[in-house]
Amino acid sequence: MKKDLVLGGLVLLSLWLISGIQAVKRLQDVGFHGKQSNAQGHHSLVRGWSPYRNTWDEQLYPAWKAGDARWENCWRGGKVEALLTSDSPALIGSNITFAVTLRFPRCQKENDDGDIVYDRKCRNDSFSYQDQYVYNWTKWVDDCNEGNCTFINKFPDGRPFPPHPDWRRRNFVYIFQTLDQFYSLTGRSSAVLSINTTNITAGTQMMEVSVYRRDHRRHYPVAKASAMYIVTEQIPLYVNISQKNDRNSSDKIFIKDSPITFDVKLHDPSHYLAKAAVSFNWTFGDGSGSFVSNNPLSSHTYTLLGNFSLNLTVKAAIPGPCKPVTPTTFIPTTYTSSTTTAPVTSNSTGNSTDLPFTETAFVTTEGSNVTTAPTTETTTHIQTTPAAGCFIDRYGYYKANIRIVDGIVEVNIVEMTNVSPSEAQKSSIDFVVACQGSIPTDACTIISDSTCTIPQNEVCDEVVTTDECLVTLRRAFTGPGTYCVNITLGDDASLALASTLVSVSEAVGTPVPVKEILIYLGLVAVIIVAVGVLLSKKCKGYNCNGKLYQDITNEGLNVTYNQIKLSLLKNDEHHPLLKNKAGVI
């Protein structure tokens, strides 16, 4: 009997273990897009994460493989897509952040209450909006609070949902999986997760996320996504190299005798290096030696032509907790120097600790770090008093090959001359441009308004090769006014700019055509003839043989007919009308 009970117990225990193993295997087999999780590797447990060996409630969180027919009906009105991104790469010890954003089917959106509704502004001829809601979780939660239903507030490993002020609006469950571990959280149509990389192995890793929508008795998967991320022991960085007048910085070709700017950007989105002491050690490959600075921005001028290899080493001393340090016994030596410096003790933990000397009656020596006295005594010293504070040293590296060539260093507008109307059809100015450096191959001019913001005309020409860099450019203007003129001279490697403001007046304007002059003179002649005919008709009603004309009085006029006629008769002084008093017309 006892034997049967023992056998029965062993059978039950075996079945329980097999069931647990199968549950874990089902979770691992879920993978994303049919991929199997890397459960064979050993990884340190990420703080706050659950290992796969924990119980996974598959009834509450069903795991569907890729291609399962149930995916087709897991969401009303279409399929939900999940977009997973990260701020990778991450330096070991820093935080890496993942962001998930859900994309709903066409004409669906999330409202302020966290419910999914139809967007009535979106036209969808294939679907009629019989209901405003796709998923009305607000009504469902209210009904459950009245006792009409129950809802389950726990994660796959049994942990309860954490309390949150807007828990009513958090109707999605996000389960992140990496390194054979998972972490769950609730959210709306997007979620953000940050993890520390201290216990993550350096290298390329995979992060997967599975999104479930909440329901009454179980939660249903609606979308999956995955993304690669990188954890590195070297400081992630990039260098932006720029130079004034350089035509294309991406080709790594720069100009001689002109400063090149090197701007180092450390990729540190979690501000892990905010309190670190960072130094930048440059060697530019031209025999100028090394340049060390704590400023990420530096410059260098190459005075020779050719190809050069530049190298950068970035060191960051990051404050960190001190681990036990094994005291180091210094080898006794004889005093040979008079310089005093504090030795540095190293250990297998990766810490570097500056250790000052302890007070002692003996002088100590260790290589060049010694204090001398007029004696030949030798002693052994063991360091016992560590300095406060320890550091973790991290390094980053950058290397590039660049080419230095001759180029146009400077451009100046030395003279401007107005072009006479007889030599140009439009208002034109000749610009004489001089440059330093190589001979340009092309010249471009951009004419803009007086504020230099609205371009009006652009002209580019090839420059005839000469022995000196002196170019004359004739540029036309649409009319009088103030213009901003930008002139650029360029060759294959460089591009230099000069700017000026010019004022174009009427004197430089377009000459009046002969046709317009003739039309103007013709109109004047017609007016003179018409006036003469009118005066002749009026003259017929008067005695023009020496008799006095009848005065024509009009108080608003200062000119009489006789005065007008005298002017037409070229002021004949013997005319009898001169003897009479003039009337006002």
Coordinates of C-alpha atoms in Angstrom, one line a residue:
M1 CA 0.0 0.0 0.0
K2 CA 2.8 2.4 0.9
K3 CA 4.6 1.5 -2.2
D4 CA 1.5 2.3 -4.3
L5 CA 1.1 5.7 -2.6
V6 CA 4.8 6.5 -3.2
L7 CA 4.5 5.5 -6.8
G8 CA 1.3 7.6 -7.1
G9 CA 3.0 10.6 -5.6
L10 CA 5.9 10.2 -7.9
V11 CA 3.6 10.1 -10.9
L12 CA 1.7 13.2 -9.8
L13 CA 5.0 15.0 -9.2
S14 CA 6.3 14.0 -12.6
L15 CA 3.1 15.1 -14.2
W16 CA 3.3 18.5 -12.4
L17 CA 6.9 19.0 -13.5
I18 CA 6.1 18.0 -17.1
S19 CA 3.2 20.4 -17.1
G20 CA 5.4 23.2 -15.9
I21 CA 8.1 22.4 -18.4
Q22 CA 5.6 22.3 -21.2
A23 CA 4.1 25.7 -20.1
V24 CA 7.6 27.3 -20.1
K25 CA 8.3 25.7 -23.5
R26 CA 5.1 27.0 -24.9
L27 CA 6.0 30.5 -23.8
Q28 CA 9.5 30.1 -25.3
D29 CA 8.1 28.7 -28.5
V30 CA 5.8 31.7 -28.9
G31 CA 8.8 33.7 -30.1
F32 CA 7.9 36.5 -32.5
H33 CA 7.3 35.6 -36.1
G34 CA 7.9 31.9 -35.3
K35 CA 11.3 32.5 -33.8
Q36 CA 12.4 30.4 -30.8
S37 CA 13.7 32.1 -27.7
N38 CA 17.3 31.5 -26.8
A39 CA 16.6 29.6 -23.6
Q40 CA 19.8 27.6 -23.6
G41 CA 22.1 30.5 -22.8
H42 CA 22.8 31.7 -19.3
H43 CA 22.1 35.3 -18.5
S44 CA 22.2 37.3 -15.3
L45 CA 18.7 38.2 -14.0
V46 CA 17.7 41.7 -14.9
R47 CA 16.4 43.5 -11.8
G48 CA 12.6 43.4 -11.7
W49 CA 12.3 40.9 -14.5
S50 CA 10.8 37.4 -14.2
P51 CA 12.6 34.3 -15.6
Y52 CA 10.8 31.9 -17.9
R53 CA 10.8 29.2 -15.3
N54 CA 8.1 31.1 -13.4
T55 CA 4.6 29.9 -14.0
W56 CA 2.9 31.4 -17.0
D57 CA -0.9 31.6 -16.9
E58 CA -1.7 30.5 -20.4
Q59 CA -5.4 30.5 -19.8
L60 CA -5.2 34.2 -19.0
Y61 CA -2.5 35.1 -21.5
P62 CA -2.8 32.6 -24.5
A63 CA 0.3 32.3 -26.5
W64 CA -0.2 32.0 -30.3
K65 CA 2.4 31.1 -32.8
A66 CA 2.9 33.0 -36.1
G67 CA 0.4 31.8 -38.7
D68 CA -2.3 30.8 -36.1
A69 CA -5.7 31.4 -37.6
R70 CA -6.8 33.2 -34.4
W71 CA -4.7 36.2 -35.3
E72 CA -7.2 37.0 -38.1
N73 CA -10.0 37.7 -35.6
C74 CA -8.2 39.1 -32.6
W75 CA -9.2 42.7 -33.4
R76 CA -12.4 44.2 -34.8
G77 CA -12.1 45.8 -38.2
G78 CA -8.6 44.8 -39.2
K79 CA -5.1 44.2 -37.7
V80 CA -3.1 46.2 -35.2
E81 CA 0.6 46.8 -35.8
A82 CA 3.2 47.4 -33.1
L83 CA 6.3 49.5 -33.7
L84 CA 9.2 48.9 -31.3
T85 CA 12.2 51.2 -31.2
S86 CA 15.1 51.8 -28.8
D87 CA 17.8 54.3 -28.1
S88 CA 20.5 51.6 -28.6
P89 CA 23.5 51.3 -28.5
A90 CA 24.0 51.6 -24.7
L91 CA 27.1 51.6 -22.6
I92 CA 27.2 48.9 -19.9
G93 CA 25.9 50.4 -16.7
S94 CA 23.6 52.9 -18.5
N95 CA 19.9 52.6 -19.1
I96 CA 18.4 51.6 -22.5
T97 CA 14.8 52.7 -23.3
F98 CA 12.3 50.9 -25.5
A99 CA 9.2 52.5 -26.9
V100 CA 6.1 50.7 -28.4
T101 CA 3.5 52.4 -30.5
L102 CA 0.3 50.8 -31.7
R103 CA -1.1 51.5 -35.1
F104 CA -4.8 50.8 -35.4
P105 CA -6.7 49.8 -38.6
R106 CA -7.8 52.6 -40.8
C107 CA -10.5 54.9 -39.4
Q108 CA -9.9 53.7 -35.8
K109 CA -8.3 55.8 -33.0
E110 CA -8.0 56.0 -29.3
N111 CA -10.1 58.6 -27.5
D112 CA -9.3 60.5 -24.3
D113 CA -10.9 57.8 -22.2
G114 CA -8.7 55.1 -23.6
D115 CA -11.5 53.5 -25.6
I116 CA -11.0 52.7 -29.3
V117 CA -13.6 54.5 -31.5
Y118 CA -14.3 55.0 -35.1
D119 CA -13.0 58.3 -36.6
R120 CA -16.1 59.7 -38.4
K121 CA -13.9 62.2 -40.3
C122 CA -12.3 59.2 -42.0
R123 CA -14.2 57.9 -45.0
N124 CA -14.5 54.1 -45.3
D125 CA -17.0 53.2 -48.0
S126 CA -16.6 49.5 -47.2
F127 CA -17.8 49.9 -43.6
S128 CA -20.9 51.5 -42.1
Y129 CA -20.5 53.0 -38.6
Q130 CA -23.3 51.3 -36.7
D131 CA -21.6 51.9 -33.4
Q132 CA -19.2 54.7 -32.3
Y133 CA -17.0 52.3 -30.4
V134 CA -14.7 49.5 -31.5
Y135 CA -13.9 48.6 -27.9
N136 CA -15.8 50.4 -25.1
W137 CA -13.7 49.6 -22.0
T138 CA -15.1 52.5 -20.0
K139 CA -18.6 51.0 -20.1
W140 CA -17.2 47.5 -19.4
V141 CA -15.4 48.7 -16.3
D142 CA -18.4 50.5 -15.0
D143 CA -20.6 47.4 -15.4
C144 CA -18.0 45.3 -13.6
N145 CA -17.9 47.8 -10.7
E146 CA -21.6 47.4 -10.3
G147 CA -21.1 43.6 -9.8
N148 CA -22.2 42.5 -13.3
C149 CA -18.9 41.0 -14.2
T150 CA -15.3 40.6 -13.0
F151 CA -12.0 41.6 -14.5
I152 CA -8.7 40.1 -13.9
N153 CA -5.9 42.5 -12.9
K154 CA -2.7 40.4 -12.9
F155 CA 0.2 39.6 -15.1
P156 CA 1.2 36.2 -16.6
D157 CA 3.4 35.4 -13.6
G158 CA 0.6 36.2 -11.1
R159 CA 1.8 39.6 -10.0
P160 CA -1.1 42.1 -9.6
F161 CA -1.3 45.2 -11.8
P162 CA 0.4 48.1 -10.0
P163 CA -2.0 50.9 -8.9
H164 CA -2.1 53.8 -11.2
P165 CA -4.3 57.0 -11.3
D166 CA -5.5 56.4 -14.8
W167 CA -5.8 52.6 -14.6
R168 CA -9.2 52.9 -16.3
R169 CA -7.5 54.0 -19.5
R170 CA -4.7 51.4 -19.5
N171 CA -6.4 48.7 -21.5
F172 CA -3.4 47.1 -23.1
V173 CA -0.8 44.7 -21.4
Y174 CA 2.7 44.9 -22.8
I175 CA 5.0 41.9 -22.2
F176 CA 8.7 42.5 -23.0
Q177 CA 11.0 39.5 -23.5
T178 CA 14.7 39.4 -23.7
L179 CA 17.6 37.2 -22.3
D180 CA 15.1 34.4 -21.4
Q181 CA 13.3 36.8 -19.1
F182 CA 10.1 38.9 -19.3
Y183 CA 8.6 42.1 -17.8
S184 CA 5.0 43.2 -18.0
L185 CA 3.3 46.5 -17.7
T186 CA 0.0 48.1 -18.6
G187 CA -0.5 51.1 -20.8
R188 CA -2.6 52.8 -23.5
S189 CA -1.8 52.8 -27.2
S190 CA 1.9 53.3 -26.4
A191 CA 4.3 52.3 -23.7
V192 CA 7.9 53.1 -22.7
L193 CA 10.3 50.8 -20.8
S194 CA 13.8 51.5 -19.5
I195 CA 16.1 48.8 -18.2
N196 CA 19.6 49.0 -16.7
T197 CA 22.3 47.2 -18.6
T198 CA 24.7 46.4 -15.7
N199 CA 23.8 42.7 -15.8
I200 CA 23.4 42.4 -19.5
T201 CA 26.1 40.7 -21.5
A202 CA 27.8 43.0 -24.0
G203 CA 26.9 42.3 -27.6
T204 CA 23.8 42.3 -29.8
Q205 CA 20.6 41.2 -28.1
M206 CA 16.9 40.8 -29.1
M207 CA 14.0 42.5 -27.5
E208 CA 10.5 41.2 -28.2
V209 CA 7.2 42.6 -27.1
S210 CA 3.7 41.1 -27.1
V211 CA 0.7 43.3 -26.8
Y212 CA -2.6 42.0 -25.2
R213 CA -6.0 43.7 -25.1
R214 CA -7.9 43.4 -21.9
D215 CA -11.1 41.4 -21.8
H216 CA -13.5 39.9 -19.2
R217 CA -12.0 36.4 -18.5
R218 CA -8.7 36.5 -20.5
H219 CA -6.5 38.9 -22.4
Y220 CA -6.1 38.4 -26.1
P221 CA -2.9 39.0 -28.1
V222 CA -3.3 41.7 -30.8
A223 CA 0.2 42.5 -32.0
K224 CA 3.9 41.5 -31.7
A225 CA 7.1 43.2 -32.6
S226 CA 10.9 42.7 -32.1
A227 CA 14.0 44.8 -32.4
M228 CA 17.7 44.3 -32.0
Y229 CA 19.7 46.4 -29.4
I230 CA 23.4 46.6 -28.6
V231 CA 25.1 46.8 -25.3
T232 CA 28.8 47.8 -25.5
E233 CA 31.8 48.2 -23.2
Q234 CA 33.0 51.1 -25.4
I235 CA 31.6 54.6 -25.3
P236 CA 29.3 55.0 -28.3
L237 CA 30.3 58.2 -30.1
Y238 CA 30.4 59.8 -33.5
V239 CA 32.4 62.8 -34.8
N240 CA 31.1 65.6 -37.0
I241 CA 34.0 67.0 -39.1
S242 CA 33.4 70.4 -40.7
Q243 CA 35.4 73.2 -42.4
K244 CA 34.6 76.6 -43.7
N245 CA 34.5 76.6 -47.5
D246 CA 34.5 72.8 -47.7
R247 CA 32.3 71.7 -50.5
N248 CA 31.4 68.2 -49.3
S249 CA 32.4 67.1 -45.8
S250 CA 31.2 63.5 -46.4
D251 CA 34.0 62.9 -48.9
K252 CA 36.7 63.4 -46.2
I253 CA 38.5 65.9 -48.5
F254 CA 39.5 69.2 -46.8
I255 CA 41.4 72.3 -47.5
K256 CA 45.0 73.1 -46.6
D257 CA 45.7 76.1 -44.3
S258 CA 42.1 76.3 -43.1
P259 CA 41.0 75.2 -39.6
I260 CA 39.0 71.9 -39.5
T261 CA 36.5 71.5 -36.6
F262 CA 36.0 68.2 -34.9
D263 CA 32.8 68.0 -32.8
V264 CA 32.6 64.8 -30.7
K265 CA 29.1 63.6 -29.8
L266 CA 28.8 61.0 -27.1
H267 CA 25.7 58.8 -27.3
D268 CA 24.4 58.9 -23.8
P269 CA 20.6 59.3 -23.8
S270 CA 20.3 58.2 -20.1
H271 CA 22.9 60.7 -18.9
Y272 CA 25.0 57.9 -17.4
L273 CA 28.2 60.0 -18.1
A274 CA 26.8 63.2 -16.7
K275 CA 29.0 63.1 -13.6
A276 CA 32.0 61.4 -15.3
A277 CA 35.3 63.1 -16.0
V278 CA 35.7 62.9 -19.8
S279 CA 38.9 63.6 -21.7
F280 CA 39.6 63.6 -25.4
N281 CA 43.0 62.6 -26.8
W282 CA 43.6 63.5 -30.4
T283 CA 46.4 62.6 -32.8
F284 CA 46.0 64.2 -36.2
G285 CA 48.6 62.2 -38.1
D286 CA 50.7 65.1 -39.4
G287 CA 53.5 64.9 -36.8
S288 CA 52.0 67.6 -34.6
G289 CA 51.8 65.2 -31.6
S290 CA 48.8 64.5 -29.4
F291 CA 46.3 67.0 -28.2
V292 CA 44.4 66.3 -24.9
S293 CA 41.3 68.3 -23.9
N294 CA 38.2 68.0 -21.8
N295 CA 36.2 69.9 -24.5
P296 CA 34.4 67.8 -27.1
L297 CA 34.9 70.6 -29.6
S298 CA 38.4 71.0 -31.1
S299 CA 40.1 72.3 -34.3
H300 CA 43.2 71.6 -36.2
T301 CA 44.9 73.2 -39.3
Y302 CA 46.8 71.1 -41.7
T303 CA 49.7 72.9 -43.4
L304 CA 50.7 70.0 -45.7
L305 CA 49.0 68.3 -48.6
G306 CA 48.4 64.6 -48.6
N307 CA 46.5 61.8 -46.8
F308 CA 46.4 61.6 -43.0
S309 CA 45.1 59.2 -40.4
L310 CA 43.6 60.8 -37.3
N311 CA 42.8 59.0 -34.1
L312 CA 40.7 59.8 -31.1
T313 CA 40.6 58.1 -27.7
V314 CA 37.8 59.2 -25.2
K315 CA 38.2 58.3 -21.6
A316 CA 35.4 58.6 -19.0
A317 CA 36.1 58.1 -15.3
I318 CA 32.6 57.2 -14.0
P319 CA 32.0 57.5 -10.2
G320 CA 31.0 54.2 -8.8
P321 CA 30.9 52.0 -5.7
C322 CA 34.2 50.8 -4.4
K323 CA 34.8 47.0 -4.3
P324 CA 37.3 45.4 -1.9
V325 CA 40.8 46.3 -3.0
T326 CA 43.7 43.9 -2.3
P327 CA 46.7 46.0 -0.9
T328 CA 49.7 45.9 -3.1
T329 CA 53.2 45.5 -1.6
F330 CA 55.6 47.8 -3.4
I331 CA 59.0 46.4 -4.3
P332 CA 61.7 48.3 -2.3
T333 CA 64.1 50.3 -4.3
T334 CA 66.8 52.9 -3.6
Y335 CA 65.9 56.6 -3.7
T336 CA 66.8 58.0 -7.1
S337 CA 64.5 61.0 -7.6
S338 CA 63.2 64.1 -5.8
T339 CA 59.6 64.0 -7.2
T340 CA 56.6 63.2 -5.0
T341 CA 53.5 61.6 -6.5
A342 CA 50.8 59.4 -5.2
P343 CA 50.9 55.8 -6.5
V344 CA 47.8 54.2 -8.0
T345 CA 46.6 50.8 -6.8
S346 CA 44.8 48.6 -9.3
N347 CA 42.6 45.6 -8.7
S348 CA 40.6 43.0 -10.6
T349 CA 37.3 44.7 -10.1
G350 CA 37.9 47.4 -12.7
N351 CA 38.0 50.2 -10.2
S352 CA 40.8 52.7 -10.2
T353 CA 41.5 54.3 -6.8
D354 CA 43.8 57.2 -6.1
L355 CA 45.6 56.3 -2.9
P356 CA 47.6 58.9 -1.0
F357 CA 50.7 58.1 1.1
T358 CA 50.2 57.3 4.8
E359 CA 52.3 59.2 7.2
T360 CA 55.4 57.3 8.2
A361 CA 58.8 58.0 9.6
F362 CA 60.4 56.3 6.6
V363 CA 60.7 57.6 3.1
T364 CA 59.2 55.3 0.5
T365 CA 60.1 54.6 -3.1
E366 CA 58.4 52.9 -6.0
G367 CA 59.8 53.5 -9.4
S368 CA 59.8 57.2 -10.3
N369 CA 57.1 57.9 -7.6
V370 CA 59.5 58.6 -4.8
T371 CA 60.4 61.0 -2.1
T372 CA 64.2 61.3 -1.6
A373 CA 66.4 62.3 1.3
P374 CA 70.1 62.4 1.8
T375 CA 70.3 58.7 2.7
T376 CA 70.5 55.3 1.1
E377 CA 68.0 53.6 3.3
T378 CA 65.6 51.2 1.7
T379 CA 62.2 50.3 3.1
T380 CA 59.0 48.4 2.2
H381 CA 55.7 50.3 2.4
I382 CA 52.2 48.9 2.4
Q383 CA 49.3 51.2 1.5
T384 CA 46.6 51.2 4.1
T385 CA 44.5 54.4 3.8
P386 CA 42.5 54.6 0.5
A387 CA 41.2 57.8 -0.9
A388 CA 37.5 58.5 -0.9
G389 CA 35.7 57.7 -4.1
C390 CA 36.2 55.0 -6.8
F391 CA 35.8 55.2 -10.6
I392 CA 35.0 52.9 -13.4
D393 CA 37.0 53.7 -16.5
R394 CA 35.4 53.4 -19.9
Y395 CA 36.9 54.2 -23.3
G396 CA 35.7 55.1 -26.7
Y397 CA 37.6 55.2 -30.0
Y398 CA 37.4 56.9 -33.4
K399 CA 39.6 56.7 -36.4
A400 CA 39.3 58.3 -39.9
N401 CA 41.4 58.9 -43.0
I402 CA 41.2 62.3 -44.6
R403 CA 42.8 64.0 -47.6
I404 CA 44.2 67.6 -47.6
V405 CA 44.2 69.5 -50.9
D406 CA 44.5 73.0 -52.1
G407 CA 41.2 75.0 -52.1
I408 CA 39.7 78.4 -52.3
V409 CA 40.3 79.9 -48.9
E410 CA 38.7 83.4 -49.2
V411 CA 36.6 85.4 -51.7
N412 CA 36.3 89.2 -51.8
I413 CA 34.3 91.6 -54.0
V414 CA 36.9 94.2 -54.9
E415 CA 35.1 96.4 -57.4
M416 CA 31.5 97.1 -58.6
T417 CA 30.9 99.1 -61.8
N418 CA 27.6 100.3 -63.3
V419 CA 27.1 99.2 -67.0
S420 CA 25.9 102.0 -69.3
P421 CA 22.5 101.5 -71.0
S422 CA 24.2 101.4 -74.4
E423 CA 26.1 98.3 -73.4
A424 CA 23.3 96.3 -71.7
Q425 CA 19.6 95.7 -72.3
K426 CA 18.8 95.7 -68.5
S427 CA 20.2 97.3 -65.4
S428 CA 23.5 95.6 -65.0
I429 CA 26.6 95.8 -62.7
D430 CA 30.0 94.3 -63.2
F431 CA 31.4 92.6 -60.1
V432 CA 35.2 92.1 -59.9
V433 CA 35.8 89.2 -57.5
A434 CA 39.3 88.2 -56.2
C435 CA 40.1 85.0 -54.2
Q436 CA 42.9 83.3 -52.3
G437 CA 44.0 79.7 -52.8
S438 CA 43.3 77.6 -55.8
I439 CA 41.8 78.8 -59.1
P440 CA 38.0 78.5 -59.2
T441 CA 36.2 76.4 -61.9
D442 CA 32.7 77.8 -61.5
A443 CA 31.0 80.9 -60.2
C444 CA 27.4 81.3 -59.1
T445 CA 25.4 84.4 -58.2
I446 CA 22.2 84.5 -56.2
I447 CA 20.3 87.8 -56.3
S448 CA 17.8 88.2 -53.4
D449 CA 15.7 91.0 -51.9
S450 CA 17.2 93.5 -49.5
T451 CA 16.7 91.2 -46.5
C452 CA 18.6 88.3 -48.2
T453 CA 15.7 86.0 -47.6
I454 CA 13.8 85.8 -50.9
P455 CA 15.9 84.7 -53.9
Q456 CA 14.9 86.3 -57.1
N457 CA 17.5 85.0 -59.6
E458 CA 20.4 82.6 -59.7
V459 CA 23.0 82.4 -62.4
C460 CA 26.0 79.9 -62.6
D461 CA 28.8 80.1 -65.1
E462 CA 32.0 78.2 -65.8
V463 CA 35.2 80.2 -65.1
V464 CA 37.9 80.4 -67.7
T465 CA 41.1 79.1 -66.2
T466 CA 43.7 81.8 -65.7
D467 CA 46.9 82.2 -63.8
E468 CA 45.4 84.4 -61.1
C469 CA 42.1 84.2 -59.1
L470 CA 40.4 87.4 -60.5
V471 CA 36.9 87.0 -62.0
T472 CA 34.6 89.7 -63.5
L473 CA 30.9 88.8 -63.4
R474 CA 28.2 90.9 -65.1
R475 CA 24.8 90.5 -63.5
A476 CA 21.5 92.0 -64.6
F477 CA 18.8 93.4 -62.3
T478 CA 15.0 93.6 -62.9
G479 CA 14.8 97.3 -62.0
P480 CA 15.8 100.0 -59.5
G481 CA 16.0 99.0 -55.8
T482 CA 18.2 97.4 -53.2
Y483 CA 19.4 93.9 -53.7
C484 CA 21.4 91.3 -51.7
V485 CA 24.1 89.6 -53.9
N486 CA 25.8 86.3 -52.9
I487 CA 28.7 85.3 -55.1
T488 CA 30.3 81.9 -54.7
L489 CA 33.4 80.6 -56.4
G490 CA 34.1 76.9 -56.3
D491 CA 36.3 74.0 -57.4
D492 CA 36.1 70.3 -56.9
A493 CA 36.9 70.5 -53.2
S494 CA 36.0 73.9 -51.9
L495 CA 33.3 76.6 -52.2
A496 CA 33.8 80.2 -50.9
L497 CA 31.2 82.9 -50.5
A498 CA 31.2 86.7 -50.6
S499 CA 28.1 88.9 -50.1
T500 CA 27.2 92.5 -50.6
L501 CA 24.2 94.9 -50.8
V502 CA 23.8 96.9 -54.0
S503 CA 21.5 99.8 -54.8
V504 CA 20.3 100.0 -58.4
S505 CA 19.1 103.5 -59.4
E506 CA 17.3 105.0 -62.5
A507 CA 20.7 106.2 -63.9
V508 CA 21.6 102.6 -64.5
G509 CA 18.1 101.8 -65.7
T510 CA 17.0 100.6 -69.1
P511 CA 17.2 103.4 -71.8
V512 CA 13.9 104.6 -73.3
P513 CA 13.3 103.0 -76.7
V514 CA 13.0 105.3 -79.8
K515 CA 9.5 104.0 -80.5
E516 CA 8.3 105.4 -77.1
I517 CA 10.0 108.8 -77.8
L518 CA 8.2 109.1 -81.2
I519 CA 4.8 108.3 -79.6
Y520 CA 5.4 110.9 -77.0
L521 CA 6.3 113.6 -79.5
G522 CA 3.3 112.7 -81.7
L523 CA 0.9 113.3 -78.8
V524 CA 2.5 116.7 -78.1
A525 CA 2.1 117.7 -81.7
V526 CA -1.6 116.7 -81.8
I527 CA -2.3 118.7 -78.7
I528 CA -0.6 121.9 -80.2
V529 CA -2.6 121.6 -83.4
A530 CA -5.9 121.2 -81.5
V531 CA -5.2 124.3 -79.4
G532 CA -4.4 126.3 -82.6
V533 CA -7.6 125.3 -84.3
L534 CA -9.7 126.2 -81.3
L535 CA -8.1 129.7 -81.1
S536 CA -8.6 130.3 -84.8
K537 CA -12.3 129.6 -84.5
K538 CA -12.7 132.1 -81.7
C539 CA -10.7 134.8 -83.5
K540 CA -13.3 134.9 -86.3
G541 CA -15.8 136.6 -84.0
Y542 CA -13.6 139.7 -83.4
N543 CA -12.2 142.7 -85.4
C544 CA -8.6 142.0 -86.0
N545 CA -7.8 145.2 -88.2
G546 CA -6.6 147.5 -85.3
K547 CA -10.0 147.8 -83.5
L548 CA -10.2 147.1 -79.9
Y549 CA -11.4 143.7 -79.0
Q550 CA -14.2 143.4 -76.5
D551 CA -13.0 142.6 -73.0
I552 CA -13.8 139.2 -71.9
T553 CA -14.0 139.3 -68.2
N554 CA -13.8 136.2 -66.0
E555 CA -12.7 136.7 -62.3
G556 CA -11.3 133.2 -61.9
L557 CA -8.8 133.5 -64.8
N558 CA -5.4 135.4 -65.0
V559 CA -4.8 134.8 -68.7
T560 CA -6.6 136.6 -71.6
Y561 CA -7.1 135.6 -75.2
N562 CA -4.9 138.4 -76.4
Q563 CA -2.0 137.2 -74.3
I564 CA -2.4 133.7 -75.7
K565 CA -2.5 135.0 -79.2
L566 CA 0.5 137.2 -78.7
S567 CA 2.4 134.1 -77.5
L568 CA 1.4 132.3 -80.6
L569 CA 2.5 135.3 -82.7
K570 CA 6.0 135.2 -81.1
N571 CA 5.5 138.3 -79.0
D572 CA 5.2 140.9 -81.8
E573 CA 5.8 144.2 -80.0
H574 CA 4.1 146.3 -82.8
H575 CA 0.8 144.4 -82.5
P576 CA -2.0 146.9 -81.7
L577 CA -3.3 144.7 -78.9
L578 CA -0.2 145.7 -76.9
K579 CA -1.6 149.2 -76.6
N580 CA -4.8 148.0 -74.9
K581 CA -5.4 146.8 -71.3
A582 CA -5.3 142.9 -71.2
G583 CA -8.4 141.1 -70.0
V584 CA -8.5 138.0 -67.7
I585 CA -9.9 134.8 -69.3

